[in-house]
Coordinates of C-alpha atoms in Angstrom, one line a residue:
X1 CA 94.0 85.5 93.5
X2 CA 96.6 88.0 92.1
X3 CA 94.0 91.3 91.3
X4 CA 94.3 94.4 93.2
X5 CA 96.7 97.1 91.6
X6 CA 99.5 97.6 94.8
X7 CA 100.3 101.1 95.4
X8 CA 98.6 102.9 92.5
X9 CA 99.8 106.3 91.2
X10 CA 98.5 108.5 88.9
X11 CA 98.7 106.9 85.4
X12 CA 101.3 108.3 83.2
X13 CA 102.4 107.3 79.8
X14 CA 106.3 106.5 79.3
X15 CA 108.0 106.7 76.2
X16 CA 109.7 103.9 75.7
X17 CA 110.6 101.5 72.7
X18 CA 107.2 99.7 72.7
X19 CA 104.9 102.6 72.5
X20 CA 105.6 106.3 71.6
X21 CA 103.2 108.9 72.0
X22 CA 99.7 108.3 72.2
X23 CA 99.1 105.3 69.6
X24 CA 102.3 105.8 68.0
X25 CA 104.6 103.2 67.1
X26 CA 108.5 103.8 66.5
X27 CA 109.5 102.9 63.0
X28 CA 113.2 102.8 63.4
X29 CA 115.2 100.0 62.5
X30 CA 116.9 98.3 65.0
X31 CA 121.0 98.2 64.2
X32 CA 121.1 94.7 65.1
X33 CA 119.1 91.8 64.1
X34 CA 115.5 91.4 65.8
X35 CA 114.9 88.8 68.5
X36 CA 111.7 87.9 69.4
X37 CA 111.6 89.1 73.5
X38 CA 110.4 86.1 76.0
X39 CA 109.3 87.0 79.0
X40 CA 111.2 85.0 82.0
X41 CA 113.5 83.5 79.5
X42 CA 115.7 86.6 78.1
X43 CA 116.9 89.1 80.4
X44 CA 117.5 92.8 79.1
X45 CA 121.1 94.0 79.3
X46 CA 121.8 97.2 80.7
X47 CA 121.1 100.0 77.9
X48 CA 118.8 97.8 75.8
X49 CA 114.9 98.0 75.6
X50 CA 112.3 96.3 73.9
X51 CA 111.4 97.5 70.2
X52 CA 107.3 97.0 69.1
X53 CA 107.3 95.9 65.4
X54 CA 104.1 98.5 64.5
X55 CA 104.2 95.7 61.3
X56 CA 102.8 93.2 64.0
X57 CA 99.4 95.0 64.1
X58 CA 96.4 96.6 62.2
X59 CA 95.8 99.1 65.0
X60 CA 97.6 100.0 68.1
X61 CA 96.5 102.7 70.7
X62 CA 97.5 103.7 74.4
X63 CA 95.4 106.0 76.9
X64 CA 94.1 106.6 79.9
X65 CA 91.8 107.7 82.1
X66 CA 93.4 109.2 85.2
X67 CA 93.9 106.6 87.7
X68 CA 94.3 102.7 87.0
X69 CA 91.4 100.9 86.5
X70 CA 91.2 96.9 87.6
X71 CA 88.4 96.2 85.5
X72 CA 86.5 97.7 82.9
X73 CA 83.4 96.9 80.1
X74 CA 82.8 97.5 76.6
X75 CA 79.5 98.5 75.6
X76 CA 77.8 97.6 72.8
X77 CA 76.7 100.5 70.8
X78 CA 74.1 101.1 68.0
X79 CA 77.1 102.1 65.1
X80 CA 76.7 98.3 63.3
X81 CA 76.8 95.1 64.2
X82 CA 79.8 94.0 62.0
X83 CA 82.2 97.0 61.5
X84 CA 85.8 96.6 59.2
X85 CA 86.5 99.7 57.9
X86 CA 88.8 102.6 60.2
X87 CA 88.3 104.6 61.8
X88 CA 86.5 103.2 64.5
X89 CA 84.4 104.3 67.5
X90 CA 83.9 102.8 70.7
X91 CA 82.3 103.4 73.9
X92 CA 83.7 101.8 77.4
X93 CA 82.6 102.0 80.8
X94 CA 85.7 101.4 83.8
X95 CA 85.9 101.9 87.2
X96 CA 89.1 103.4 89.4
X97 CA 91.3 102.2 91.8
X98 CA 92.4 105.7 93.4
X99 CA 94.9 106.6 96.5
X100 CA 92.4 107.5 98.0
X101 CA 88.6 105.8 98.4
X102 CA 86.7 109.3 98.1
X103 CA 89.0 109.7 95.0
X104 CA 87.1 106.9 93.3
X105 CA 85.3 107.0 90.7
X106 CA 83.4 105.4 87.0
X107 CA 84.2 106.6 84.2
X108 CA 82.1 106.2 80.9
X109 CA 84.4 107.4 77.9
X110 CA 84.1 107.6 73.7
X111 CA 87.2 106.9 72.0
X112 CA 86.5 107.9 68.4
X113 CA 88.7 108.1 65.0
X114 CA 90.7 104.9 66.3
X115 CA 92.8 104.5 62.6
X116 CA 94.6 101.6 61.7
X117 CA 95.7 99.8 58.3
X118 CA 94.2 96.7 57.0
X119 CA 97.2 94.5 55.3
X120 CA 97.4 91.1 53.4
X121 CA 98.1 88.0 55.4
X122 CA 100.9 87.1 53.1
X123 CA 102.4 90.2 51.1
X124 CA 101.9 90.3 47.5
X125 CA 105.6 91.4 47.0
X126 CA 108.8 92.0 49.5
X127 CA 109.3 95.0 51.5
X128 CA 113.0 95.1 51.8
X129 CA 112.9 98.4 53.6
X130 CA 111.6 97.6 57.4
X131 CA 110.2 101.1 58.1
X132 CA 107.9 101.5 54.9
X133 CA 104.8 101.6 56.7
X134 CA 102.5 102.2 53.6
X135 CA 103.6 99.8 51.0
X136 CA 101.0 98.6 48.5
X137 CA 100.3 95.5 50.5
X138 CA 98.3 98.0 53.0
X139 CA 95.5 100.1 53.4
X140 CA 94.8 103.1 55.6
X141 CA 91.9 103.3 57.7
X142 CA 91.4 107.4 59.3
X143 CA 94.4 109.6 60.2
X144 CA 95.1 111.8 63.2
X145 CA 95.3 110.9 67.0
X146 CA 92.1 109.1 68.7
X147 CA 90.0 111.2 70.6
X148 CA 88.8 110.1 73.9
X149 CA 85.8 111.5 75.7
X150 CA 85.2 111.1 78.9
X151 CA 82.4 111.5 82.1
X152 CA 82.8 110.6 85.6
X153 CA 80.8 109.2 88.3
X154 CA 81.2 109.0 91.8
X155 CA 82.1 106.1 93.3
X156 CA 82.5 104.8 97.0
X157 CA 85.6 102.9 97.3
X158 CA 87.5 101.1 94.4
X159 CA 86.1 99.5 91.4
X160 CA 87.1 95.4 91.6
X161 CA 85.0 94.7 89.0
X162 CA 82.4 96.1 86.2
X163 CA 79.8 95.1 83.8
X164 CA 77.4 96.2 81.4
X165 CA 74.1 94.5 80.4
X166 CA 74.4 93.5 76.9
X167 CA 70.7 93.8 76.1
X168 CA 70.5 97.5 77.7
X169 CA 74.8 98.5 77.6
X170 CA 73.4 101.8 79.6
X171 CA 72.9 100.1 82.3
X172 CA 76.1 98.7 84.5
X173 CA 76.8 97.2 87.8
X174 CA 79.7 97.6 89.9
X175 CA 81.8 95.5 92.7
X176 CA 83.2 98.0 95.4
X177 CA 86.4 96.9 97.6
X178 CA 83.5 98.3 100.4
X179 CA 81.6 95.1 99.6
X180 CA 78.9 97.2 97.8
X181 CA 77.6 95.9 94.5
X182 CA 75.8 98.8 92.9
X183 CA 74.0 99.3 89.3
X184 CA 73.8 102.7 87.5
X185 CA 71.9 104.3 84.6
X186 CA 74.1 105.6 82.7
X187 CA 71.9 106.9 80.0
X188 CA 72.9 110.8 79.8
X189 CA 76.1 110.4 80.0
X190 CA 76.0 108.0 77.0
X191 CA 73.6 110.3 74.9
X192 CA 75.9 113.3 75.4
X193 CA 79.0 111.3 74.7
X194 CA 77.2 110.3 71.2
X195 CA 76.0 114.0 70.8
X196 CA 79.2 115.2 71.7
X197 CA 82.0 115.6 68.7
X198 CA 84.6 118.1 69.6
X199 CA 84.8 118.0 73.5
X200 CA 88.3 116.1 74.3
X201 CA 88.9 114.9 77.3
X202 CA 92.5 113.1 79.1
X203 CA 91.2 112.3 82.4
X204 CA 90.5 115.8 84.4
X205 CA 86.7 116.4 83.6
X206 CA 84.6 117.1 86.7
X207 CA 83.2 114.2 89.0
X208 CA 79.3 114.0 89.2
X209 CA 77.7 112.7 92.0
X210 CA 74.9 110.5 90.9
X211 CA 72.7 107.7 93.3
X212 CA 72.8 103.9 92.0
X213 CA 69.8 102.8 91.6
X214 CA 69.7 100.0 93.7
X215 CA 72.9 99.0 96.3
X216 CA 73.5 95.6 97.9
X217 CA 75.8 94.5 100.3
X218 CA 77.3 91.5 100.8
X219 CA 79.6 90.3 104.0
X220 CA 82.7 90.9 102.2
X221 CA 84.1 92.7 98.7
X222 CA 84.0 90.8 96.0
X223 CA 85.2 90.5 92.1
X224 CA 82.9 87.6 90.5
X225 CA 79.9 89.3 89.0
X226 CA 78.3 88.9 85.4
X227 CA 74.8 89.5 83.3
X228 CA 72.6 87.2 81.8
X229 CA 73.1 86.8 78.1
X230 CA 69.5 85.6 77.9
X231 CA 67.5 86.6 80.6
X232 CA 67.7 91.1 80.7
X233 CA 68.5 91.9 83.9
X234 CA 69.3 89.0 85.6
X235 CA 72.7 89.4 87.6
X236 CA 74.7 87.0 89.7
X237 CA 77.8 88.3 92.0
X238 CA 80.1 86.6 94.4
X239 CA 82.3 87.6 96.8
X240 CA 85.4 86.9 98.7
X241 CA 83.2 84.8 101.7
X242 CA 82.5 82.3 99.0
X243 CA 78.7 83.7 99.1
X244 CA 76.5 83.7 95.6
X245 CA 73.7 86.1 95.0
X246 CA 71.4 86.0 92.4
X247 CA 69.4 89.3 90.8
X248 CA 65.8 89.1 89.9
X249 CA 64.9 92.3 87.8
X250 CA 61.2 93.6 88.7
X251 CA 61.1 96.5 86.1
X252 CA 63.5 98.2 84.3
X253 CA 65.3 99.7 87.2
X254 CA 64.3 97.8 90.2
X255 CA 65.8 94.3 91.4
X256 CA 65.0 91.7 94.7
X257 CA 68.2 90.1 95.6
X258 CA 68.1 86.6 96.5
X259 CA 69.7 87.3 100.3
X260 CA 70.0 84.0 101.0
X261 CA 73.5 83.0 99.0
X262 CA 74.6 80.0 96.6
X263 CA 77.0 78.5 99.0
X264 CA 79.4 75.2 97.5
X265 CA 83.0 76.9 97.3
X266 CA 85.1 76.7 100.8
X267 CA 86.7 80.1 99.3
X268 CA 86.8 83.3 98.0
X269 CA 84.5 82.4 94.2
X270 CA 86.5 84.7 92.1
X271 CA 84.6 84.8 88.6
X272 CA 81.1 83.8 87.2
X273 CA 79.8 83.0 83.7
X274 CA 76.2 82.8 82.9
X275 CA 75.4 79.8 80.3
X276 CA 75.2 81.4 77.1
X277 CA 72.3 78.4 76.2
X278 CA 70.4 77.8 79.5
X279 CA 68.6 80.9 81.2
X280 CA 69.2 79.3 84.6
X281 CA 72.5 77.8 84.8
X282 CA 75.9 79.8 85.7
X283 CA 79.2 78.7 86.6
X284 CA 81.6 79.7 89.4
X285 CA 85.5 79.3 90.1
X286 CA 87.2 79.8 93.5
X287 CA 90.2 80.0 95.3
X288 CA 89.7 76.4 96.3
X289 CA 90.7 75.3 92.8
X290 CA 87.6 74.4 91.9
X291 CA 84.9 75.2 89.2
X292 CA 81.3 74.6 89.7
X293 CA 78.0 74.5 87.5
X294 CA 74.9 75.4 89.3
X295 CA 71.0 75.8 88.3
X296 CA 69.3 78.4 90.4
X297 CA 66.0 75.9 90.1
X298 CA 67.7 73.4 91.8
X299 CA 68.6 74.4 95.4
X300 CA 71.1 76.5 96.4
X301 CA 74.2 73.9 96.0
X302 CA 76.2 72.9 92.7
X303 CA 75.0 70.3 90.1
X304 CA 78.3 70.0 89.5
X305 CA 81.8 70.3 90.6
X306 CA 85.2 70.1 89.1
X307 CA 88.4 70.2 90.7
X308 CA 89.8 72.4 87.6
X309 CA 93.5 73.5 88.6
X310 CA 96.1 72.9 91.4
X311 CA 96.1 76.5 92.6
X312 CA 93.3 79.1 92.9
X313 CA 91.5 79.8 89.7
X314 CA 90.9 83.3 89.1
X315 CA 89.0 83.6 86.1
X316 CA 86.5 81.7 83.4
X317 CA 85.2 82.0 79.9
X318 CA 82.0 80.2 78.6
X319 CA 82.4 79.9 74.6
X320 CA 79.2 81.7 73.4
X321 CA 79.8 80.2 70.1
X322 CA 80.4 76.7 71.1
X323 CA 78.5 76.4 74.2
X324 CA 80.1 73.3 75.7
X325 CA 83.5 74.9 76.1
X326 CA 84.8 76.4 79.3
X327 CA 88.2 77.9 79.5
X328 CA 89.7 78.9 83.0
X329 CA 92.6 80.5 83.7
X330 CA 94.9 79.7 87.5
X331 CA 97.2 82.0 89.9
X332 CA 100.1 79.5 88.8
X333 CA 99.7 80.7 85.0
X334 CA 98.2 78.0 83.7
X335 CA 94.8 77.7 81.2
X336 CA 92.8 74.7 80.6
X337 CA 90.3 74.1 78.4
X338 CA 87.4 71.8 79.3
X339 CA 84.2 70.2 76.9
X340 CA 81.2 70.6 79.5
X341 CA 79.9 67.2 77.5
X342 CA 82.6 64.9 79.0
X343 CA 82.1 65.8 82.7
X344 CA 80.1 62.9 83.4
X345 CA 83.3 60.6 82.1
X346 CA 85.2 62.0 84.5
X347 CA 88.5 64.3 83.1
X348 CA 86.9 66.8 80.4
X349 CA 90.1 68.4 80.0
X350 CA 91.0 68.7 76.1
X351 CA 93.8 71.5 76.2
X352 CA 96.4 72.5 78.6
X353 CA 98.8 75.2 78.8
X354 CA 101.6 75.9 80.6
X355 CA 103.6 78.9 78.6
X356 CA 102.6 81.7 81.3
X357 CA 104.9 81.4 84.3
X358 CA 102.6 84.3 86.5
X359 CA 99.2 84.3 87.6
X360 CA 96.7 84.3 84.7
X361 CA 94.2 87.6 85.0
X362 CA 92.0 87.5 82.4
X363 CA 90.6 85.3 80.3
X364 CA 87.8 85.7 77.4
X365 CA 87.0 83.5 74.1
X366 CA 86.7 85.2 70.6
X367 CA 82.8 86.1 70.0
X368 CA 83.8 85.7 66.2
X369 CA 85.6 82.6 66.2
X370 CA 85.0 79.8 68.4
X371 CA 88.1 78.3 68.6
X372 CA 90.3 81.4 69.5
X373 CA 90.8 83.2 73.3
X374 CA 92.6 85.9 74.4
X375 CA 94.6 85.3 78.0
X376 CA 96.2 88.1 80.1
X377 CA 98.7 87.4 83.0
X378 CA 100.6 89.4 85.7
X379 CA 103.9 88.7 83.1
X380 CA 102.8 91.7 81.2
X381 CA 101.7 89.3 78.6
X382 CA 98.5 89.5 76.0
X383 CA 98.2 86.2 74.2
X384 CA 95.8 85.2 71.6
X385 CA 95.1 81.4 71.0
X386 CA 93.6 79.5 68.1
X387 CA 92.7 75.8 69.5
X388 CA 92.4 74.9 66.2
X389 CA 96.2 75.1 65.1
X390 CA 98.7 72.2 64.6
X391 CA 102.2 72.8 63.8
X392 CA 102.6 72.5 60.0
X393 CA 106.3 73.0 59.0
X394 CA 106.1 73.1 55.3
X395 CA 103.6 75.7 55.3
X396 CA 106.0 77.8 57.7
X397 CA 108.7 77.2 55.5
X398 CA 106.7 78.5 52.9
X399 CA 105.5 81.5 54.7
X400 CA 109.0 82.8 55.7
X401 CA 110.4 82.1 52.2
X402 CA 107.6 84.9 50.7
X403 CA 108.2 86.9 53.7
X404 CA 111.7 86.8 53.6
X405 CA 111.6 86.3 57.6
X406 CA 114.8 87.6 59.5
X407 CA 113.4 87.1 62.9
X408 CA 114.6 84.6 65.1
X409 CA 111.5 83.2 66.5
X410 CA 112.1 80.6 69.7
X411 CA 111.3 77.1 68.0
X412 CA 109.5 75.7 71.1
X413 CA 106.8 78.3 70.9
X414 CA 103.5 76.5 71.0
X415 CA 101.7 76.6 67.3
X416 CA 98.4 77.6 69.1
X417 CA 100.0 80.7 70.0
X418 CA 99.0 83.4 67.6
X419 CA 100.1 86.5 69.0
X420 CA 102.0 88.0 72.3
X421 CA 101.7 91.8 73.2
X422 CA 103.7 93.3 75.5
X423 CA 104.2 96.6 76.2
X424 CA 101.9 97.1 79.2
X425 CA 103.1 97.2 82.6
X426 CA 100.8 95.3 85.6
X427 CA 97.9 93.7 83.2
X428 CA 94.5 93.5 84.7
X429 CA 91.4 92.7 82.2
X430 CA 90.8 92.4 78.4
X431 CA 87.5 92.1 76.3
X432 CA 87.0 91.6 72.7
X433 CA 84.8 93.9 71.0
X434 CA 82.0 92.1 70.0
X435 CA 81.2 94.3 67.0
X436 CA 84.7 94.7 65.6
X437 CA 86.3 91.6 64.6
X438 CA 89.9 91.2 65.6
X439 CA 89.4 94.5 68.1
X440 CA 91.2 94.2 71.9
X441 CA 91.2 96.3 74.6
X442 CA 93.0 95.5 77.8
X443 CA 93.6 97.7 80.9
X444 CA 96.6 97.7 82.9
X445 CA 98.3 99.9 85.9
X446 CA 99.7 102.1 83.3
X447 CA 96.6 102.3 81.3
X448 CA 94.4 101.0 78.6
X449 CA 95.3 99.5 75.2
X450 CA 93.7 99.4 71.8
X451 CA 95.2 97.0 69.5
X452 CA 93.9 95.0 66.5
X453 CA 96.7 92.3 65.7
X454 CA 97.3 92.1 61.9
X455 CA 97.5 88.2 61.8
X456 CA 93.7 87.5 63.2
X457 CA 91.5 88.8 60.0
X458 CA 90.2 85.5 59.7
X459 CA 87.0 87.0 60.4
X460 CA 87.0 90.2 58.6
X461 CA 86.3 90.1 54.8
X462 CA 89.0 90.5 52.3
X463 CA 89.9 94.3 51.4
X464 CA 88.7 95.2 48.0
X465 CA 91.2 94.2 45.7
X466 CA 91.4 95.0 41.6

C-alpha cells in the first residue's frame, strides 16, 4: 500500500553522477573499473556515487513540474501512430501532491525536441575509447535541450491518481486524497500547447481555475481508477473502503454513476484494469491480497477471485496484446504473472519474481511487445522484463567477446531482466508510450524521467544502413 509521497518539498534537480543537467549524462570515465550497482546488495562507501553509462540508453531526460506528482498520464496525440525518428514530442497530463491542499494542482505539459541516438544492438566495430559518444555505430536524433510547456489547473486536494481516455486523450479523470473523483476537459489547454512553439515553461506558469465537469464522491479517497479501452467513456474507480463505482457516459460530457458500489474486497481495492477484449469485464486488486474479475452484467459481486500474493497488491496490468495475461505487482516486492485461461485449474501462476526487495509501485506491459513489462518499486528501481528470455550462455559469450565487455555484471541476475534504471529518488508510476516504441516515462519525488533504453529496439525498424 506503499503510495503517498511523505513530506513533499519543492522538486529540485541534484547534480549528481547519474544525471547532470537537464537530460545530460556525464561522459567521464570512471578511474577504476565499472561495477554494475545492486540495490540492497552493495553499499556505497563514503566519497563514492553512482556513475549512469549514457551508452546504456537511446534517450535519457529529467524534468519537472514544480511539485511531485504520484501519478500521472500520457496522452495520445495526433503526431503518428508509429514514430522512430528524434526528436520527439509528447504531451502528459499529471496531477500534484503539494504542502499544502490549496496548492494543488493538474498540470497538462508538451515536452518537445526530446533528442536521442539510435545505435546497433551489437557494434559493427570496437569503441576502445568509453566517452566517444558519436561513433559510427550511432545516429543522432535532434540536438539542444527539450523544451517543456506547461498549463495548470486547479485542483482541490492532492492528485492520487490520473487518467486519460484513450479514445478522447482531452478528456481526464482525477482521484483526490478529498475522496473526489473528478473529470476535466482539457481541450484548450491542449490546442494552445500544440499552437504554442516558443513559450517555455519550468513549473511557475499561472494556476487557472476551471470547474470539472462532473464530481463524485465516494466514502473515502481512493487510487484505483481506469477507462475503458472499448467502450468511450466508460470509467470504473475504487477506493480505499473497498467500494467499486462504475461510469455510464450519457453524452460527451455528462455521466450517471452507478451509487450503489461493486463490493467483494474486505480492503482498500488499490488498482483496476478494464478487459482489453470484453466491454464489460474489469479486474480489481486489494490490500487483502487478492485479485478479482468481475462482469458489471452479472450482479455486483466477483465472477472470480484469486488469492494472488501474500501481502497487499498494489497494482495490475492486463496485456492488451495477449489478452489472457495479467501481471500484478505486491507491497513485499514481488510480481507474478498469471494466464487468465488456467483459473479454472486452479494455480494460473506461470512467472514469479522475487528480485525487488521493496514494495512494487507500478506495473504496465509493453503495448508493442507482448511478452515484455516494465516494473517500478520504492528501491528506486525501473526494470524492464522480456518473459520470453532463457539464459543462453554461448550467445553471451559471444556478445561480450564483440563487445569487448569490461563490466562485471552479478552472475545471478535473472535473464528476463533486460534493463535496471536508477537514478530517481522515491519512484511512483511509469507508462509506455504507446506511439513510440521503446519510450518510458516514470515520475518520482524528485521528478519525471524520459528514457528510451538502447537494448529494447526490437520493435523499432532497423536504421538505414548503406
Amino acid at each position: 500500500m506503499v503510495r503517498s509521497i511523505k513530506n513533499p518539498k519543492k522538486a529540485k534537480r541534484k547534480n549528481k553522477g547519474s544525471k547532470k543537467g537537464e537530460g545530460s549524462s556525464s561522459n567521464e570515465v570512471p578511474s577504476q573499473p565499472a561495477k554494475v550497482w545492486q540495490p540492497g546488495v552493495d553499499k556505497l562507501e563514503e566519497g563514492e556515487e553512482l556513475q549512469c553509462d549514457p551508452s546504456a540508453y537511446n534517450s535519457l531526460h529529467a524534468f519537472h513540474i514544480g511539485w511531485p506528482c504520484l501519478s500521472f498520464d500520457i496522452l495520445r496525440d495526433s503526431l503518428g501512430l508509429v514514430r522512430t525518428e528524434f526528436p520527439h514530442t509528447v504531451y502528459c497530463v499529471a496531477g500534484t501532491q503539494a504542502e499544502k491542499a490549496s496548492w494543488n494542482s493538474i498540470g497538462i505539459f508538451k515536452i518537445s525536441n526530446v533528442s536521442g541516438k539510435r545505435r546497433a544492438l551489437v557494434p559493427k566495430k570496437t569503441n576502445t575509447d568509453a566517452s566517444d559518444m558519436d561513433s559510427d555505430n550511432e545516429e543522432n536524433g535532434g540536438s539542444g535541450t527539450p523544451v517543456l510547456q506547461l498549463r495548470k489547473v486547479s485542483h482541490d486536494g492532492g492528485v492520487n491518481r490520473i487518467r486519460a481516455m484513450a479514445q478522447n486523450p482531452h478528456i481526464c479523470a482525477s482521484w483526490a486524497d478529498t475522496g473526489h473523483v473528478q473529470i476535466w476537459d482539457f481541450s484548450s489547454q491542449l490546442n494552445a500547447l500544440a499552437e504554442s512553439e516558443k513559450d517555455i515553461s519550468n513549473g511557475d506558469s499561472n494556476v487557472s481555475n476551471q470547474a470539472p465537469l462532473i464530481k463524485f464522491g465516494h466514502k473515502d479517497e481512493g487510487f484505483a481508477i481506469d477507462w475503458s479501452p472499448l467502450v468511450p467513456g466508460r470509467l470504473i474507480s475504487g477506493d480505499c473502503k473497498n467500494c467499486i463505482h462504475v461510469w455510464e457516459p450519457t453524452s460527451g460530457s455528462t455521466w450517471n454513476v452507478d451509487k450503489t458500489p461493486f463490493v467483494g474486497h474486505t480492503a482498500s481495492v488499490e488498482d483496476l484494469q478494464w478487459s482489453p477484449t470484453e466491454p464489460y469485464v474489469f479486474a480489481s486488486c486489494s490490500v487483502d491480497g487478492n485479485i478479482a474479475i468481475w462482469d458489471i452484467r452479472t450482479g455486483k459481486s466477483p465472477a472470480a477471485c484469486i488469492k494472488a500474493h501474500k501481502a497487499d497488491v498494489n497494482v495490475i496490468s492486463w496485456n492488451r496484446l495477449a489478452s489472457c495475461m495479467m501481471a500484478s505487482g505486491s507491497d513485499d516486492g514481488t510480481f507474478s504473472i498469471r494466464d487468465l485461461r488456467m483459473l479454472k485449474d486452479g494455480d494460473a501462476v506461470v512467472a514469479h519474481f522475487e528480485y525487488h526487495k521493496h514494495p512494487i509501485t507500478s506495473i504496465e506491459w509493453s503495448p508493442h511487445e507482448s511478452s515484455t513489462l516494465a516494473v517500478s518499486s520504492s528501491d528506486n528501481q525501473l526494470t524492464i522484463w522480456d518473459l520470453s528470455l532463457e539464459r543462453d550462455e554461448e550467445e553471451e559469450a559471444e556478445f561480450k567477446a564483440k563487445t569487448e565487455e569490461r563490466v562485471d555484471a552479478p552472475a545471478d541476475l535473472p535473464p528476463q531482466l533486460l534493463f535496471v534504471h536508477q537514478g530517481q529518488k522515491d519512484l511512483k508510476e511509469l507508462h509506455w508510450h504507446t506511439q513510440i516504441p521503446g519510450m518510458l516515462i516514470c515520475t518520482a519525488a524528485d521528478g519525471f524521467n524520459i528514457l528510451m533504453p538502447s537494448n529494447i529496439e526490437t520493435a523499432l525498424p532497423p536504421a538505414n544502413e548503406a
